Amino acid sequence: MSSIRTEERTCSICKTSNQFKVLRAASSHEIDLDTRPYGNLRPTIDTWIQSCPVCGYCAPDISIELDQANPIITQATYLEQLQNNNYPELANHFLCWAIIQEEIEHYVEAGWGSIHAAWVCDDVEREDSAKACRLLTLQRFQKARNKKLPFAQEKNAEELILADLYRRTRQFKLTKDICLQVINQNPDTRLKQIAEFQIVLAASFNDECHKWVGG
């Protein structure tokens, strides 16, 4: 069971205080192919990001100071994203956080911020917006890989996350190619099964969300 409280947070940039929902406890033992959790953690996504209603600073916890954020949140790109009607408000908050992280070359955090935005879009069936978020995620995770910054702990897990991003953006050949690379590396049984499942989905041009139900 999830535990959510309303707590006061003081924005580290403009120093105004507001109430936010804060996740204190939740658990999940099942995930989508792109790692989105099931169970009571899934609907708590609106507690994963905060947005200051005064200055527009978006972060998982706006009370934690990030020196580099101050000039970024006044840039046109950031302000346009904050009010972008092509995305749900919550998705904009995640995407603004991702902009900050990309600006300071924290590409892993930027990638996860944009994939969280995609999940928000999924929930309200904004398919084009979700696809745009996933394309951003691919760009940011590739930047992370170029700098040898891991965005997954398990060997071959990064490739399988990318595979799902390719499939969800209808890049089916890339999905198949990267999954075959994983299989050729003789991964553990679970990862091999996921790679094989992705290949089956790609072969049928399936770009929908799928839960991993294997071992």
mmCIF file with all atom_site columns, C-alpha atoms in Angstrom, residues 2-6 20-26 44 46-48:
data_model
loop_
_atom_site.group_PDB
_atom_site.id
_atom_site.type_symbol
_atom_site.label_atom_id
_atom_site.label_alt_id
_atom_site.label_comp_id
_atom_site.label_asym_id
_atom_site.label_entity_id
_atom_site.label_seq_id
_atom_site.pdbx_PDB_ins_code
_atom_site.Cartn_x
_atom_site.Cartn_y
_atom_site.Cartn_z
_atom_site.occupancy
_atom_site.B_iso_or_equiv
_atom_site.pdbx_formal_charge
_atom_site.auth_seq_id
_atom_site.auth_comp_id
_atom_site.auth_asym_id
_atom_site.auth_atom_id
_atom_site.pdbx_PDB_model_num
ATOM 1  C CA . SER A 1 2  ? 1.323 3.450  -0.880 1.00 0.00 ? 2  SER A CA 1
ATOM 2  C CA . SER A 1 3  ? 1.760 6.175  1.723  1.00 0.00 ? 3  SER A CA 1
ATOM 3  C CA . ILE A 1 4  ? 1.403 9.760  0.512  1.00 0.00 ? 4  ILE A CA 1
ATOM 4  C CA . ARG A 1 5  ? 1.516 12.843 2.704  1.00 0.00 ? 5  ARG A CA 1
ATOM 5  C CA . THR A 1 6  ? 1.026 16.526 2.053  1.00 0.00 ? 6  THR A CA 1
ATOM 6  C CA . PHE A 1 20 ? 3.066 19.206 -2.153 1.00 0.00 ? 20 PHE A CA 1
ATOM 7  C CA . LYS A 1 21 ? 2.129 15.552 -2.124 1.00 0.00 ? 21 LYS A CA 1
ATOM 8  C CA . VAL A 1 22 ? 5.126 13.502 -1.027 1.00 0.00 ? 22 VAL A CA 1
ATOM 9  C CA . LEU A 1 23 ? 5.482 9.746  -1.480 1.00 0.00 ? 23 LEU A CA 1
ATOM 10 C CA . ARG A 1 24 ? 6.644 8.082  1.719  1.00 0.00 ? 24 ARG A CA 1
ATOM 11 C CA . ALA A 1 25 ? 6.220 4.387  0.928  1.00 0.00 ? 25 ALA A CA 1
ATOM 12 C CA . ALA A 1 26 ? 5.183 2.200  -1.991 1.00 0.00 ? 26 ALA A CA 1
ATOM 13 C CA . THR A 1 44 ? 1.910 7.773  -7.538 1.00 0.00 ? 44 THR A CA 1
ATOM 14 C CA . ASP A 1 46 ? 2.241 12.762 -9.688 1.00 0.00 ? 46 ASP A CA 1
ATOM 15 C CA . THR A 1 47 ? 4.355 12.724 -6.505 1.00 0.00 ? 47 THR A CA 1
ATOM 16 C CA . TRP A 1 48 ? 7.629 12.151 -8.373 1.00 0.00 ? 48 TRP A CA 1
#
